[in-house]
């Protein structure tokens, strides 16, 4: 199990974060130094991270807290394995067997099953055997690595492609970039190390926990809804902070329900330091602005919430309602048309959109849409009454 020693350095390399105790070295070490040690498969059995060998398999299995660690561990082992006499190969070294009998070596290697993280391309290249690069299925860490490399280069405008936000609205793309760029820790990142990654029980969510600049705890939350992993959220802390979010949101909602604006403001401001791109917090802050009669500020934060989660429908409803109240039917129409893409079969959304068309002078569009609603949802009285008024 991952065991962090606050921000203590590895007592072996003095560079990376110490995350576990090594019984061989009798030191607190990082996973990189752990791999360099355990790759020789000589760790004591009482070590939780000792490689597990099976007589029928050519390579041991390595317990790891991330795909990066698992892949690195087997690469370190392969480097040693290459030059060791191997009983599977009549006590020849794999390097020698591959040189003398490349086809037989390939056939032998093909006779085993390998874990998903196994670096087969690396193995075949080390053995100087022919291979076609494997088509790798992207995992959460691949997405994080792309995000982090882009971030380190300060290519802010390119980060959104790795996020869940794929709306074609340029305003949303620009605002997303502005909000991410405003997170102070992200503008100073020069190094990162993945400490832990794990999938949620639903199979479509994941957490990747990192250390930035050898001192800052950082967690990225990812989702896989459309078949590829995307960044959903940044958290300035460990995965423990992720599991505390709902409790915080509940406290904010309760304070809003009591109209305790001072408490709401305090909770949101303190939480944004930990959850700097949380759409929920911007949404709640918009509700706070409404509570204190600052409606223009509320509109800004509803927009921010949409920019941070393009598929969350509640902020669209509030933002379009804001423009209805102002009599700005053009803006109301824009946000309702976007909402219609997300909820094409919601008669309330369609009815509001028709009302925006009518208010904007687009009576034919309004009439057509209300007729469509009446036909598809005959029990929806609002559309019928609105159509009668229009006629």
mmCIF file of N, CA and C in Angstrom, residues 43 66 86 113 124 147 151 206 246 298 338 371:
data_model
loop_
_atom_site.group_PDB
_atom_site.id
_atom_site.type_symbol
_atom_site.label_atom_id
_atom_site.label_comp_id
_atom_site.label_asym_id
_atom_site.label_seq_id
_atom_site.Cartn_x
_atom_site.Cartn_y
_atom_site.Cartn_z
ATOM 1 N N UNK A 43 14.478 -9.575 -3.095
ATOM 2 C CA UNK A 43 13.860 -8.939 -1.925
ATOM 3 C C UNK A 43 13.318 -10.006 -0.972
ATOM 4 N N UNK A 66 1.253 2.481 -9.688
ATOM 5 C CA UNK A 66 0.892 3.186 -10.912
ATOM 6 C C UNK A 66 1.393 2.396 -12.100
ATOM 7 N N UNK A 86 19.668 -18.385 -18.425
ATOM 8 C CA UNK A 86 18.245 -18.643 -18.236
ATOM 9 C C UNK A 86 17.944 -20.130 -18.412
ATOM 10 N N UNK A 113 1.542 -15.186 -21.908
ATOM 11 C CA UNK A 113 0.659 -14.024 -21.772
ATOM 12 C C UNK A 113 1.344 -12.992 -20.895
ATOM 13 N N UNK A 124 11.788 -6.415 -27.117
ATOM 14 C CA UNK A 124 12.229 -6.863 -28.444
ATOM 15 C C UNK A 124 13.337 -5.979 -28.989
ATOM 16 N N UNK A 147 -0.917 15.993 -20.774
ATOM 17 C CA UNK A 147 -1.335 17.234 -20.106
ATOM 18 C C UNK A 147 -0.144 17.924 -19.438
ATOM 19 N N UNK A 151 1.663 21.402 -20.209
ATOM 20 C CA UNK A 151 1.657 22.403 -19.141
ATOM 21 C C UNK A 151 3.056 22.947 -18.879
ATOM 22 N N UNK A 206 -11.018 7.930 -12.824
ATOM 23 C CA UNK A 206 -9.677 7.578 -12.353
ATOM 24 C C UNK A 206 -9.057 8.757 -11.620
ATOM 25 N N UNK A 246 -17.731 16.124 -1.667
ATOM 26 C CA UNK A 246 -19.189 16.103 -1.497
ATOM 27 C C UNK A 246 -19.622 16.662 -0.152
ATOM 28 N N UNK A 298 -23.181 36.837 -10.920
ATOM 29 C CA UNK A 298 -23.726 35.478 -10.987
ATOM 30 C C UNK A 298 -23.623 34.926 -12.406
ATOM 31 N N UNK A 338 -27.438 25.580 -27.001
ATOM 32 C CA UNK A 338 -26.387 24.683 -26.516
ATOM 33 C C UNK A 338 -26.966 23.622 -25.588
ATOM 34 N N UNK A 371 -45.008 23.728 -32.000
ATOM 35 C CA UNK A 371 -45.816 22.698 -32.658
ATOM 36 C C UNK A 371 -45.170 21.315 -32.497
#
